[in-house]
Short mmCIF file of C-alpha atoms in Angstrom, two decimals:
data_model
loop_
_atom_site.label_atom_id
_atom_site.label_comp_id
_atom_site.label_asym_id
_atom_site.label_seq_id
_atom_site.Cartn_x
_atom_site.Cartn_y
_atom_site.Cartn_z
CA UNK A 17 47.48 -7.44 86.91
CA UNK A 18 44.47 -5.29 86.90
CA UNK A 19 45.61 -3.08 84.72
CA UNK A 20 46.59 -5.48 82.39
CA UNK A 21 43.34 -7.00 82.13
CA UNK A 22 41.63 -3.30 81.48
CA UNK A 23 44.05 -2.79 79.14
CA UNK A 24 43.44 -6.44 76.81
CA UNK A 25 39.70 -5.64 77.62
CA UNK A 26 40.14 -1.88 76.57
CA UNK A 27 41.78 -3.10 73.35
CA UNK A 28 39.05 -6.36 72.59
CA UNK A 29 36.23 -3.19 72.87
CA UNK A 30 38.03 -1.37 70.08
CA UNK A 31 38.90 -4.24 68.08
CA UNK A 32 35.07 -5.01 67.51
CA UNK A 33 34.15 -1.39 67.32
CA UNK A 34 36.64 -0.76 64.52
CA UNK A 35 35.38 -4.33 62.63
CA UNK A 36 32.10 -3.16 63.15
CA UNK A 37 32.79 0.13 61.34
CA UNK A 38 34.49 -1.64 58.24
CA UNK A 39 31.88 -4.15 57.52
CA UNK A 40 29.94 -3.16 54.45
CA UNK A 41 26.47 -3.14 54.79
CA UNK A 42 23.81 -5.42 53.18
CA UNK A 43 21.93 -3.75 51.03
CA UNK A 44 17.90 -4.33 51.42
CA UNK A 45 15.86 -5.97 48.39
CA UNK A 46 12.52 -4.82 47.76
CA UNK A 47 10.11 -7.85 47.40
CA UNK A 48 9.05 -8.64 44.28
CA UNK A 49 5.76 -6.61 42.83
CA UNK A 50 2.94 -8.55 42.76
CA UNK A 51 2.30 -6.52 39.74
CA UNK A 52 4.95 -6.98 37.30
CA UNK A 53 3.46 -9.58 33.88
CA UNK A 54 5.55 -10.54 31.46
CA UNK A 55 4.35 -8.31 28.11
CA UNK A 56 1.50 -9.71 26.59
CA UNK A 57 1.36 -11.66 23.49
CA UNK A 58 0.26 -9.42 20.21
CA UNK A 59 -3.35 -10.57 19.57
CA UNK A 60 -4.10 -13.13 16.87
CA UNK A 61 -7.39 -14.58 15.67
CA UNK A 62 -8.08 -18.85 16.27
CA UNK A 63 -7.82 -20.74 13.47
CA UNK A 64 -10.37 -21.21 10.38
CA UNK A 65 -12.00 -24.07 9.43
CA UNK A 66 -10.37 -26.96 9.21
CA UNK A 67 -7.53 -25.22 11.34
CA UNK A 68 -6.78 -22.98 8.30
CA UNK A 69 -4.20 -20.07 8.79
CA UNK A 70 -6.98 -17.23 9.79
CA UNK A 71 -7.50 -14.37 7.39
CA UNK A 72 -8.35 -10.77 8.86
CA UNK A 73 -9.85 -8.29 6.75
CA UNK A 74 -11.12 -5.29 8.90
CA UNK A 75 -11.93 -4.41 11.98
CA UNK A 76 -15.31 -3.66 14.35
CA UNK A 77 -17.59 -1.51 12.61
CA UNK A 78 -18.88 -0.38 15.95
CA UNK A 79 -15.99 0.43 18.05
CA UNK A 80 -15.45 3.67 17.04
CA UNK A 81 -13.61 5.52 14.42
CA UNK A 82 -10.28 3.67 13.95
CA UNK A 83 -8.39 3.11 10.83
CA UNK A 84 -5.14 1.41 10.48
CA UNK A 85 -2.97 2.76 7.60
CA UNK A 86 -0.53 -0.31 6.23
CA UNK A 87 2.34 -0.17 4.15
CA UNK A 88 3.84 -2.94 2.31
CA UNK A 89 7.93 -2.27 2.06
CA UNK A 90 8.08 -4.61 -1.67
CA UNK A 91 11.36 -5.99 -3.05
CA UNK A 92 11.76 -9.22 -4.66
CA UNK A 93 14.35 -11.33 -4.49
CA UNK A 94 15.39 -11.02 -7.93
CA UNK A 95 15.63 -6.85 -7.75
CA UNK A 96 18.94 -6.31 -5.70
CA UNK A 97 21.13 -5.43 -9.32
CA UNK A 98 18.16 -2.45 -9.24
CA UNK A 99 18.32 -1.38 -6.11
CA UNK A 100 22.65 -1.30 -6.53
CA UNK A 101 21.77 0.66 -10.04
CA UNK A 102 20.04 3.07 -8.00
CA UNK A 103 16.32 2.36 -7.83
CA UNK A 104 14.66 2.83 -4.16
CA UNK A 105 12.84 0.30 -3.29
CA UNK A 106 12.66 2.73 0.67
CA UNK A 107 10.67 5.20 1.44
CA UNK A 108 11.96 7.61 3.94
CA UNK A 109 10.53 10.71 3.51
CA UNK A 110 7.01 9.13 4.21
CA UNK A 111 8.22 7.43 7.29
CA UNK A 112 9.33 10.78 8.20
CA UNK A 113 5.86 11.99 7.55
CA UNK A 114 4.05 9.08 9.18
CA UNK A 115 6.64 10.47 12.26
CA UNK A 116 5.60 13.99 12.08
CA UNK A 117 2.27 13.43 11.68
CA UNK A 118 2.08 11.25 14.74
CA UNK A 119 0.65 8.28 12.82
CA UNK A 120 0.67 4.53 14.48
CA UNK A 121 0.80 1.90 11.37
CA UNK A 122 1.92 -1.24 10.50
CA UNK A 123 4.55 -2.47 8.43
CA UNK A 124 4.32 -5.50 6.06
CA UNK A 125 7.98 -6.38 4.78
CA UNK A 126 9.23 -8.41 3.22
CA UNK A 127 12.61 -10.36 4.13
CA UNK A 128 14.81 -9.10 1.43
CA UNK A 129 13.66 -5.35 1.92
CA UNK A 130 15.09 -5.76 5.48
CA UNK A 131 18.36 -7.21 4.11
CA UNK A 132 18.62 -4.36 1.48
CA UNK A 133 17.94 -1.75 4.30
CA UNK A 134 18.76 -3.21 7.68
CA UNK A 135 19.35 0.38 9.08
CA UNK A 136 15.82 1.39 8.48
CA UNK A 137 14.34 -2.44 9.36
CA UNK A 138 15.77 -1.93 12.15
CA UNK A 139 14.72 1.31 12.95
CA UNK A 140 10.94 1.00 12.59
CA UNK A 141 10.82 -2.42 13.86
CA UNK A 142 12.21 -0.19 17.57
CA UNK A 143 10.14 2.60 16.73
CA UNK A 144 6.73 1.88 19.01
CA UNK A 145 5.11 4.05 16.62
CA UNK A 146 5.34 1.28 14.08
CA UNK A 147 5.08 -2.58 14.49
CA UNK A 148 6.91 -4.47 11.67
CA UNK A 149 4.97 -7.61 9.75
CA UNK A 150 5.71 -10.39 7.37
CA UNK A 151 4.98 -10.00 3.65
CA UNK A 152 7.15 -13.33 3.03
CA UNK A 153 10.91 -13.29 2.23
CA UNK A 154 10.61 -13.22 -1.74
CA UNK A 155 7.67 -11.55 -2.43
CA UNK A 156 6.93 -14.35 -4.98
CA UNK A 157 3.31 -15.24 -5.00
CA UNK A 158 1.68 -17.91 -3.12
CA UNK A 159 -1.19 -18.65 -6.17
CA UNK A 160 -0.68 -18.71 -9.71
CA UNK A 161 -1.65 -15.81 -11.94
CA UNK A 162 -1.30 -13.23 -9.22
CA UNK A 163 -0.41 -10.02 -11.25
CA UNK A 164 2.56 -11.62 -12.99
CA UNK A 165 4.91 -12.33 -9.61
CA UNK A 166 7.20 -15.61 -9.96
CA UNK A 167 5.62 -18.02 -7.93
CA UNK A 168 6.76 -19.90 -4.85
CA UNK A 169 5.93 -23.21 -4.40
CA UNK A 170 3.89 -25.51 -2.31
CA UNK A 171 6.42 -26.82 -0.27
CA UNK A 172 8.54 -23.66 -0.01
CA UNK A 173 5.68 -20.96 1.17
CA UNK A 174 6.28 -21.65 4.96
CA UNK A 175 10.16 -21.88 4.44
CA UNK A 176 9.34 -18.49 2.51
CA UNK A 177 7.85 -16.95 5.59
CA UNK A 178 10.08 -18.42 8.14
CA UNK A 179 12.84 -16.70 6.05
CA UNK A 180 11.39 -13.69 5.99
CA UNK A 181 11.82 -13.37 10.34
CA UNK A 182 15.00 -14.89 9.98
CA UNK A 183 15.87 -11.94 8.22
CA UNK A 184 14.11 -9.54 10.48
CA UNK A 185 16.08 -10.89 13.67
CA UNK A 186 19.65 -9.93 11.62
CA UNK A 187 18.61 -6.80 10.62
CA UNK A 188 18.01 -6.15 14.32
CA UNK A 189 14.39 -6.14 14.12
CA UNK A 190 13.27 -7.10 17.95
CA UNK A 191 9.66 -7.91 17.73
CA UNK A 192 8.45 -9.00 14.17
CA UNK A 193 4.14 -9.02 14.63
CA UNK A 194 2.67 -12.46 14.06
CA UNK A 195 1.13 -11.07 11.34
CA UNK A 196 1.34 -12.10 7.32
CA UNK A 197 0.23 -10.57 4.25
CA UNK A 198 0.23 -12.46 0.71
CA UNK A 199 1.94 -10.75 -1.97
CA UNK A 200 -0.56 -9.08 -4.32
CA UNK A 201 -3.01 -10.28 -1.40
CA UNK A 202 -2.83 -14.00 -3.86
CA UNK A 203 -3.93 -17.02 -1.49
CA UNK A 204 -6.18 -20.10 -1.58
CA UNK A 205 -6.59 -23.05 0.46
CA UNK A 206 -3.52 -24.25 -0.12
CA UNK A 207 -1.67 -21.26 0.64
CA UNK A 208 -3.58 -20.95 4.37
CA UNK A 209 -3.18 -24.96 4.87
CA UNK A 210 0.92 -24.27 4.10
CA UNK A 211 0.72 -21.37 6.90
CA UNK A 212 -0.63 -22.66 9.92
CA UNK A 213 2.61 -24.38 11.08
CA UNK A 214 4.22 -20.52 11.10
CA UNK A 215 1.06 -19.87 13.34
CA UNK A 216 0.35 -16.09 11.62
CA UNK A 217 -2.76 -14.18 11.13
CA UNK A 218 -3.04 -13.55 7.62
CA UNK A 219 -4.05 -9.69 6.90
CA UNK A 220 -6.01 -8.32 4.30
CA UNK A 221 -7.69 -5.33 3.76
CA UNK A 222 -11.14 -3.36 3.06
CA UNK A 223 -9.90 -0.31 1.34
CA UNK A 224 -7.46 -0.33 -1.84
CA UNK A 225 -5.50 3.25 -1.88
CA UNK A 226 -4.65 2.71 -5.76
CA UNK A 227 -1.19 3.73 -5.01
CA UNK A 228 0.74 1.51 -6.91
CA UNK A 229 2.36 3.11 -9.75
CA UNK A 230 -0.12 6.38 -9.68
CA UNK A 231 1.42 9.54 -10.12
CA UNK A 232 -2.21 10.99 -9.15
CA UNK A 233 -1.73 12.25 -5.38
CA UNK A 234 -5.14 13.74 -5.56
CA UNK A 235 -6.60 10.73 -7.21
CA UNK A 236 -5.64 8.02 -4.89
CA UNK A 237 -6.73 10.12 -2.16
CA UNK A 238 -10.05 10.79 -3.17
CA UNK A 239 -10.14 7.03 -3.03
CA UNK A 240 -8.64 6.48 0.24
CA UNK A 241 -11.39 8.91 1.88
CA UNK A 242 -14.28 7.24 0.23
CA UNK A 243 -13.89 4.04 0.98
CA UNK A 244 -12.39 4.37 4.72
CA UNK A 245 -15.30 3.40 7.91
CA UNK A 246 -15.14 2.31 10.77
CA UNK A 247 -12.26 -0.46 11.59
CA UNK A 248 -10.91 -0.13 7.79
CA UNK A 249 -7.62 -1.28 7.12
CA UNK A 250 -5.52 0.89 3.88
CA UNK A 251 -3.15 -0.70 1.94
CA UNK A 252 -0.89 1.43 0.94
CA UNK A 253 3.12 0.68 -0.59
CA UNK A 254 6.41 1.90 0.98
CA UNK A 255 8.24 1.97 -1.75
CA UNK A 256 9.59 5.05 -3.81
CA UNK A 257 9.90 3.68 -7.63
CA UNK A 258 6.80 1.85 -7.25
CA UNK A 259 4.64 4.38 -5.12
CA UNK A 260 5.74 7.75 -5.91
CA UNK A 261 3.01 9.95 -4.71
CA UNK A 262 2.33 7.79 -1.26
CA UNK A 263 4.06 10.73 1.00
CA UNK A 264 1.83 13.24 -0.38
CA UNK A 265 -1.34 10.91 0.02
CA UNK A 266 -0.85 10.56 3.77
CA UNK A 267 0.15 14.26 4.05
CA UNK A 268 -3.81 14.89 2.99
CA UNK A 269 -5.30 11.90 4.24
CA UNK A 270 -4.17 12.18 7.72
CA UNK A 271 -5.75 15.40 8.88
CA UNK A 272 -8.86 15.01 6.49
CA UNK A 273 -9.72 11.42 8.63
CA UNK A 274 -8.65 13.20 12.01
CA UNK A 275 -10.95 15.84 11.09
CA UNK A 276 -13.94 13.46 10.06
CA UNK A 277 -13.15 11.84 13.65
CA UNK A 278 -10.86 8.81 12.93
CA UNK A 279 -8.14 7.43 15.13
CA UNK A 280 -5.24 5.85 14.01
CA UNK A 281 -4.55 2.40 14.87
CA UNK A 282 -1.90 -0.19 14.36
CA UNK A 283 -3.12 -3.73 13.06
CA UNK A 284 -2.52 -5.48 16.40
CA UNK A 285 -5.32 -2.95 18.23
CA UNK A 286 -7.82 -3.82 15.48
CA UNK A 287 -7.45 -7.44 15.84
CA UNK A 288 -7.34 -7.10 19.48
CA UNK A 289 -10.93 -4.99 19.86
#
């Protein structure tokens, strides 16, 4: 009877030893950092009078030597029988140089640019080197008389611009900037009143490169240097039929400024200082 009992006990041990062996253990979860934020909005400036859509021209003049260099990626709505005939409204090869070079800048586009080239939408607006804005679906104007564009109107301007993300989110564009420029840089007060729904910063500039249409590299960057200071913001085109010589301007603007003491800046950083 003894034995018996030493031999159920014996067994009970190495029951529970073998069960104890097979369970799978738990793992252990670190505690949640007292550090992690969600990412920060991208700075934007309050509204102007009267709650107006607010319009950014430049930056500090006294916060050092930074210059943001902006492109505007231009195609109408009207110029996709062009662009299938072969005209590029892209320009890759000054991307590529803007890459090279090491150059943060920002990207106005508009929405059917990113529909004609969703590859390359979609590859700046992932590219932290670049930070993709809104330069309105059409690129119809938002005044009359604004260099000959059609013109959007009233009623359709924010419908305009909220087309223009629409079309950034299906090209695969993650993080569109809050950020809007008029085409042909056209507004009033109507245009800002029609805006601040859409809650953008409008975005101007201080320094006119001249690029549009030139086929004088050295030219339109004589003008680039001489008018860049502190907190300037370029306007410049990303578009091959209608900038030609824009590659070769940043190619000899970029180490002339860096030389002179500039830093290269994206939009967002000059609103933000």
């Amino acid at each position: 009877m003894i034995t018996l009992v030493r031999r159920v006990t014996a067994a009970c041990a190495l029951g529970a030893a073998l069960t104890a062996c097979a369970a799978t253990p738990q793992p252990v979860r670190p505690a949640p950092s007292a550090t992690t934020t969600a990412p920060s909005a991208p700075p934007t400036l309050a509204p102007g009078p009267g709650g107006l859509t607010p319009v950014f021209k430049n930056g500090s003049r006294t916060h050092g030597r930074t210059v943001a260099l902006t492109f505007d990626a231009d195609m109408t709505a009207d110029q996709g029988a062009r662009a299938a005939a072969g005209e590029h409204f892209d320009n890759p090869g000054l991307i590529a140089a803007l890459r090279a070079l090491k150059v943060p800048a920002t990207v106005f586009m508009t929405g059917r640019w990113a529909e004609q080239y969703p590859e390359q939408a979609r590859s700046l607006g992932r590219d932290p080197l670049f930070e993709v804005a809104n330069h309105s679906y059409s690129h119809y104007a938002f005044t009359d008389d604004c260099y000959g564009l059609p013109t959007v109107s009233g009623d359709g301007m924010r419908a305009d611009v909220e087309r223009a993300y629409a079309a950034f989110r299906r090209a695969g564009v993650p993080d569109a900037r809050p950020y809007f420029r008029f085409p042909g840089g056209c507004y009033d007060r109507r245009a800002l009143k029609a805006l601040t729904p859409v809650g953008v910063t409008a975005v101007q500039w201080d320094v006119v490169s001249g690029d549009a249409f030139a086929t004088d590299a050295e030219a339109v960057t004589r003008q680039v240097l001489e008018g860049v200071r502190p907190g300037s913001v370029v306007v410049m085109h990303c578009t091959r039929s209608a900038a030609p010589t824009t590659e070769r301007v940043v190619r000899a603007v970029v180490p002339e400024l860096r030389e002179r003491g500039y830093r290269f800046v994206k939009v967002s950083e000059l609103i933000g200082s």
